[in-house]
Amino acid sequence: NILHLIVSCIDSQQLHTIICHVMNKRVKIFNVRSISPLLRTTLEWETFEQYCVWQLVSAESVPSESVVDVLKDLKDGHHYELFSSMLVFLKSVKPTERV
């Protein structure tokens, strides 16, 4: 997975640069239709790698409906990186029946 390769070897300055490109619409990273399986895959990644992915998800303004599916796969006592990132991500989302 190219995304894993990128986030496994970047530093915070490089992440900032990528985020700027994403927010300026110069780079698109995620396909909304396939983001849930990708997020499930990240559950096995290192903490900083997961942090990078969630920063990029937020920068790209991925619709919340596209990411909430992964919540059902989380286990209590595990995946704190995703729990924390999801809390911050959903904080600014208006509640709906699905979210």
Short mmCIF file of N, CA and C in Angstrom, two decimals:
data_model
loop_
_atom_site.label_atom_id
_atom_site.label_comp_id
_atom_site.label_asym_id
_atom_site.label_seq_id
_atom_site.Cartn_x
_atom_site.Cartn_y
_atom_site.Cartn_z
N ASN A 1 0.85 -1.18 0.00
CA ASN A 1 0.00 0.00 0.00
C ASN A 1 0.89 1.24 0.00
N ILE A 2 0.69 2.08 -0.98
CA ILE A 2 1.52 3.28 -1.14
C ILE A 2 1.34 4.24 0.03
N LEU A 3 0.12 4.35 0.56
CA LEU A 3 -0.10 5.24 1.69
C LEU A 3 0.72 4.80 2.90
N HIS A 4 0.74 3.51 3.16
CA HIS A 4 1.52 3.01 4.29
C HIS A 4 3.00 3.29 4.09
N LEU A 5 3.48 3.12 2.89
CA LEU A 5 4.87 3.43 2.60
C LEU A 5 5.18 4.90 2.89
N ILE A 6 4.29 5.78 2.49
CA ILE A 6 4.50 7.21 2.70
C ILE A 6 4.50 7.56 4.19
N VAL A 7 3.45 7.13 4.90
CA VAL A 7 3.35 7.53 6.31
C VAL A 7 4.36 6.82 7.20
N SER A 8 4.95 5.75 6.72
CA SER A 8 5.94 5.05 7.54
C SER A 8 7.32 5.70 7.47
N CYS A 9 7.50 6.62 6.52
CA CYS A 9 8.85 7.20 6.41
C CYS A 9 8.86 8.74 6.34
N ILE A 10 7.73 9.37 6.65
CA ILE A 10 7.74 10.83 6.65
C ILE A 10 7.93 11.36 8.07
N ASP A 11 8.32 12.61 8.13
CA ASP A 11 8.40 13.28 9.43
C ASP A 11 7.30 14.34 9.49
N SER A 12 7.24 15.06 10.59
CA SER A 12 6.13 16.01 10.78
C SER A 12 6.17 17.15 9.77
N GLN A 13 7.35 17.58 9.36
CA GLN A 13 7.43 18.65 8.35
C GLN A 13 6.91 18.16 7.00
N GLN A 14 7.23 16.95 6.62
CA GLN A 14 6.74 16.39 5.37
C GLN A 14 5.22 16.17 5.43
N LEU A 15 4.74 15.73 6.59
CA LEU A 15 3.29 15.59 6.76
C LEU A 15 2.60 16.93 6.58
N HIS A 16 3.17 17.96 7.16
CA HIS A 16 2.60 19.31 7.02
C HIS A 16 2.53 19.71 5.54
N THR A 17 3.57 19.45 4.80
CA THR A 17 3.60 19.79 3.37
C THR A 17 2.52 19.03 2.61
N ILE A 18 2.37 17.75 2.90
CA ILE A 18 1.34 16.95 2.23
C ILE A 18 -0.05 17.46 2.59
N ILE A 19 -0.26 17.78 3.86
CA ILE A 19 -1.55 18.31 4.30
C ILE A 19 -1.87 19.61 3.55
N CYS A 20 -0.90 20.47 3.40
CA CYS A 20 -1.11 21.72 2.65
C CYS A 20 -1.52 21.44 1.21
N HIS A 21 -0.86 20.49 0.58
CA HIS A 21 -1.21 20.13 -0.80
C HIS A 21 -2.62 19.54 -0.88
N VAL A 22 -2.98 18.73 0.09
CA VAL A 22 -4.32 18.14 0.12
C VAL A 22 -5.37 19.23 0.31
N MET A 23 -5.13 20.13 1.26
CA MET A 23 -6.11 21.18 1.54
C MET A 23 -6.25 22.17 0.39
N ASN A 24 -5.18 22.33 -0.38
CA ASN A 24 -5.23 23.21 -1.56
C ASN A 24 -5.73 22.48 -2.80
N LYS A 25 -6.14 21.22 -2.62
CA LYS A 25 -6.70 20.39 -3.69
C LYS A 25 -5.69 20.08 -4.79
N ARG A 26 -4.41 20.15 -4.48
CA ARG A 26 -3.38 19.75 -5.44
C ARG A 26 -3.18 18.25 -5.44
N VAL A 27 -3.51 17.62 -4.30
CA VAL A 27 -3.34 16.18 -4.14
C VAL A 27 -4.62 15.61 -3.55
N LYS A 28 -5.06 14.48 -4.09
CA LYS A 28 -6.19 13.74 -3.52
C LYS A 28 -5.67 12.37 -3.14
N ILE A 29 -5.90 11.98 -1.91
CA ILE A 29 -5.33 10.73 -1.41
C ILE A 29 -6.36 9.61 -1.33
N PHE A 30 -7.57 9.94 -0.90
CA PHE A 30 -8.54 8.91 -0.58
C PHE A 30 -9.65 8.80 -1.62
N ASN A 31 -10.07 7.57 -1.83
CA ASN A 31 -11.26 7.27 -2.60
C ASN A 31 -12.35 6.99 -1.57
N VAL A 32 -13.36 7.81 -1.53
CA VAL A 32 -14.39 7.71 -0.50
C VAL A 32 -15.03 6.33 -0.48
N ARG A 33 -15.17 5.71 -1.64
CA ARG A 33 -15.81 4.39 -1.71
C ARG A 33 -14.98 3.28 -1.07
N SER A 34 -13.68 3.48 -0.98
CA SER A 34 -12.84 2.40 -0.45
C SER A 34 -12.09 2.81 0.82
N ILE A 35 -12.53 3.85 1.48
CA ILE A 35 -11.79 4.31 2.66
C ILE A 35 -12.00 3.42 3.88
N SER A 36 -13.18 2.84 4.04
CA SER A 36 -13.41 1.98 5.22
C SER A 36 -12.44 0.80 5.27
N PRO A 37 -12.26 0.05 4.18
CA PRO A 37 -11.27 -1.03 4.23
C PRO A 37 -9.85 -0.52 4.50
N LEU A 38 -9.53 0.64 3.96
CA LEU A 38 -8.22 1.22 4.20
C LEU A 38 -8.03 1.55 5.67
N LEU A 39 -9.04 2.16 6.29
CA LEU A 39 -8.94 2.50 7.71
C LEU A 39 -8.84 1.24 8.57
N ARG A 40 -9.52 0.17 8.17
CA ARG A 40 -9.39 -1.08 8.91
C ARG A 40 -7.95 -1.60 8.84
N THR A 41 -7.34 -1.46 7.69
CA THR A 41 -5.95 -1.89 7.51
C THR A 41 -5.02 -1.12 8.43
N THR A 42 -5.30 0.16 8.63
CA THR A 42 -4.41 0.99 9.45
C THR A 42 -4.42 0.59 10.92
N LEU A 43 -5.39 -0.20 11.34
CA LEU A 43 -5.45 -0.62 12.74
C LEU A 43 -4.20 -1.40 13.15
N GLU A 44 -3.50 -1.95 12.19
CA GLU A 44 -2.29 -2.73 12.47
C GLU A 44 -1.02 -1.88 12.34
N TRP A 45 -1.15 -0.63 11.96
CA TRP A 45 0.01 0.24 11.73
C TRP A 45 0.48 0.86 13.04
N GLU A 46 1.67 1.43 12.99
CA GLU A 46 2.23 2.13 14.15
C GLU A 46 1.41 3.39 14.47
N THR A 47 1.52 3.85 15.70
CA THR A 47 0.75 4.99 16.17
C THR A 47 0.95 6.23 15.31
N PHE A 48 2.19 6.59 15.01
CA PHE A 48 2.43 7.79 14.20
C PHE A 48 1.87 7.64 12.80
N GLU A 49 1.94 6.45 12.25
CA GLU A 49 1.38 6.20 10.92
C GLU A 49 -0.13 6.42 10.92
N GLN A 50 -0.80 5.93 11.96
CA GLN A 50 -2.24 6.13 12.07
C GLN A 50 -2.57 7.61 12.26
N TYR A 51 -1.77 8.28 13.07
CA TYR A 51 -1.95 9.72 13.27
C TYR A 51 -1.86 10.45 11.93
N CYS A 52 -0.88 10.11 11.14
CA CYS A 52 -0.71 10.75 9.82
C CYS A 52 -1.94 10.51 8.94
N VAL A 53 -2.42 9.29 8.92
CA VAL A 53 -3.59 8.98 8.10
C VAL A 53 -4.78 9.84 8.52
N TRP A 54 -5.02 9.95 9.82
CA TRP A 54 -6.16 10.73 10.29
C TRP A 54 -5.98 12.22 10.03
N GLN A 55 -4.78 12.70 10.07
CA GLN A 55 -4.53 14.09 9.71
C GLN A 55 -4.89 14.30 8.24
N LEU A 56 -4.55 13.34 7.41
CA LEU A 56 -4.85 13.44 5.98
C LEU A 56 -6.34 13.28 5.70
N VAL A 57 -7.00 12.40 6.44
CA VAL A 57 -8.46 12.24 6.31
C VAL A 57 -9.15 13.56 6.63
N SER A 58 -8.73 14.19 7.70
CA SER A 58 -9.32 15.48 8.09
C SER A 58 -9.00 16.57 7.07
N ALA A 59 -7.78 16.60 6.59
CA ALA A 59 -7.38 17.62 5.62
C ALA A 59 -8.15 17.49 4.32
N GLU A 60 -8.47 16.26 3.95
CA GLU A 60 -9.20 16.04 2.70
C GLU A 60 -10.70 16.20 2.87
N SER A 61 -11.15 16.42 4.08
CA SER A 61 -12.58 16.58 4.37
C SER A 61 -13.39 15.39 3.88
N VAL A 62 -12.91 14.22 4.22
CA VAL A 62 -13.62 12.99 3.87
C VAL A 62 -14.96 13.01 4.61
N PRO A 63 -16.06 12.69 3.92
CA PRO A 63 -17.37 12.69 4.59
C PRO A 63 -17.41 11.70 5.77
N SER A 64 -18.01 12.14 6.85
CA SER A 64 -18.05 11.30 8.05
C SER A 64 -18.74 9.96 7.80
N GLU A 65 -19.72 9.95 6.92
CA GLU A 65 -20.43 8.71 6.61
C GLU A 65 -19.49 7.66 6.03
N SER A 66 -18.41 8.12 5.43
CA SER A 66 -17.46 7.19 4.82
C SER A 66 -16.53 6.54 5.82
N VAL A 67 -16.41 7.12 7.00
CA VAL A 67 -15.47 6.58 7.98
C VAL A 67 -16.13 5.90 9.18
N VAL A 68 -17.41 6.13 9.40
CA VAL A 68 -18.04 5.56 10.60
C VAL A 68 -18.20 4.04 10.53
N ASP A 69 -18.16 3.47 9.34
CA ASP A 69 -18.30 2.02 9.22
C ASP A 69 -17.21 1.26 9.98
N VAL A 70 -16.05 1.86 10.10
CA VAL A 70 -14.95 1.18 10.76
C VAL A 70 -15.16 1.07 12.27
N LEU A 71 -16.05 1.86 12.83
CA LEU A 71 -16.31 1.82 14.28
C LEU A 71 -16.77 0.44 14.75
N LYS A 72 -17.53 -0.25 13.93
CA LYS A 72 -18.05 -1.56 14.35
C LYS A 72 -16.95 -2.61 14.49
N ASP A 73 -15.78 -2.36 13.91
CA ASP A 73 -14.67 -3.30 14.00
C ASP A 73 -13.77 -3.06 15.20
N LEU A 74 -14.01 -2.00 15.92
CA LEU A 74 -13.13 -1.66 17.04
C LEU A 74 -13.48 -2.48 18.27
N LYS A 75 -12.45 -2.81 19.02
CA LYS A 75 -12.63 -3.57 20.25
C LYS A 75 -12.24 -2.69 21.42
N ASP A 76 -13.06 -2.74 22.45
CA ASP A 76 -12.74 -1.98 23.66
C ASP A 76 -11.40 -2.44 24.21
N GLY A 77 -10.57 -1.50 24.59
CA GLY A 77 -9.26 -1.84 25.12
C GLY A 77 -8.19 -1.95 24.04
N HIS A 78 -8.57 -1.76 22.80
CA HIS A 78 -7.64 -1.79 21.68
C HIS A 78 -7.91 -0.58 20.79
N HIS A 79 -6.98 -0.31 19.91
CA HIS A 79 -7.18 0.69 18.86
C HIS A 79 -7.44 2.10 19.40
N TYR A 80 -6.73 2.48 20.44
CA TYR A 80 -6.92 3.81 21.01
C TYR A 80 -6.55 4.91 20.03
N GLU A 81 -5.63 4.63 19.13
CA GLU A 81 -5.26 5.63 18.13
C GLU A 81 -6.48 5.99 17.28
N LEU A 82 -7.20 4.97 16.86
CA LEU A 82 -8.38 5.22 16.03
C LEU A 82 -9.51 5.84 16.83
N PHE A 83 -9.72 5.36 18.06
CA PHE A 83 -10.76 5.96 18.91
C PHE A 83 -10.52 7.46 19.09
N SER A 84 -9.30 7.81 19.44
CA SER A 84 -8.98 9.22 19.67
C SER A 84 -9.12 10.04 18.40
N SER A 85 -8.62 9.52 17.30
CA SER A 85 -8.71 10.24 16.03
C SER A 85 -10.16 10.39 15.59
N MET A 86 -10.94 9.35 15.78
CA MET A 86 -12.35 9.40 15.39
C MET A 86 -13.11 10.41 16.24
N LEU A 87 -12.81 10.49 17.53
CA LEU A 87 -13.45 11.48 18.39
C LEU A 87 -13.19 12.90 17.91
N VAL A 88 -11.95 13.19 17.60
CA VAL A 88 -11.59 14.52 17.12
C VAL A 88 -12.24 14.78 15.76
N PHE A 89 -12.23 13.79 14.90
CA PHE A 89 -12.81 13.92 13.57
C PHE A 89 -14.32 14.19 13.65
N LEU A 90 -15.01 13.44 14.51
CA LEU A 90 -16.47 13.55 14.59
C LEU A 90 -16.93 14.74 15.43
N LYS A 91 -16.03 15.36 16.16
CA LYS A 91 -16.38 16.49 17.01
C LYS A 91 -17.05 17.61 16.21
N SER A 92 -16.60 17.82 15.01
CA SER A 92 -17.12 18.92 14.19
C SER A 92 -18.22 18.49 13.22
N VAL A 93 -18.68 17.25 13.36
CA VAL A 93 -19.70 16.73 12.45
C VAL A 93 -21.07 16.87 13.09
N LYS A 94 -21.99 17.38 12.32
CA LYS A 94 -23.37 17.49 12.80
C LYS A 94 -23.97 16.08 12.89
N PRO A 95 -24.55 15.71 14.02
CA PRO A 95 -25.12 14.37 14.18
C PRO A 95 -26.25 14.10 13.17
N THR A 96 -26.23 12.89 12.67
CA THR A 96 -27.29 12.38 11.80
C THR A 96 -27.69 11.01 12.30
N GLU A 97 -28.66 10.38 11.65
CA GLU A 97 -29.06 9.02 12.06
C GLU A 97 -27.89 8.05 11.93
N ARG A 98 -27.10 8.22 10.90
CA ARG A 98 -25.98 7.32 10.63
C ARG A 98 -24.76 7.63 11.51
N VAL A 99 -24.54 8.89 11.81
CA VAL A 99 -23.34 9.28 12.56
C VAL A 99 -23.70 9.47 14.02
#
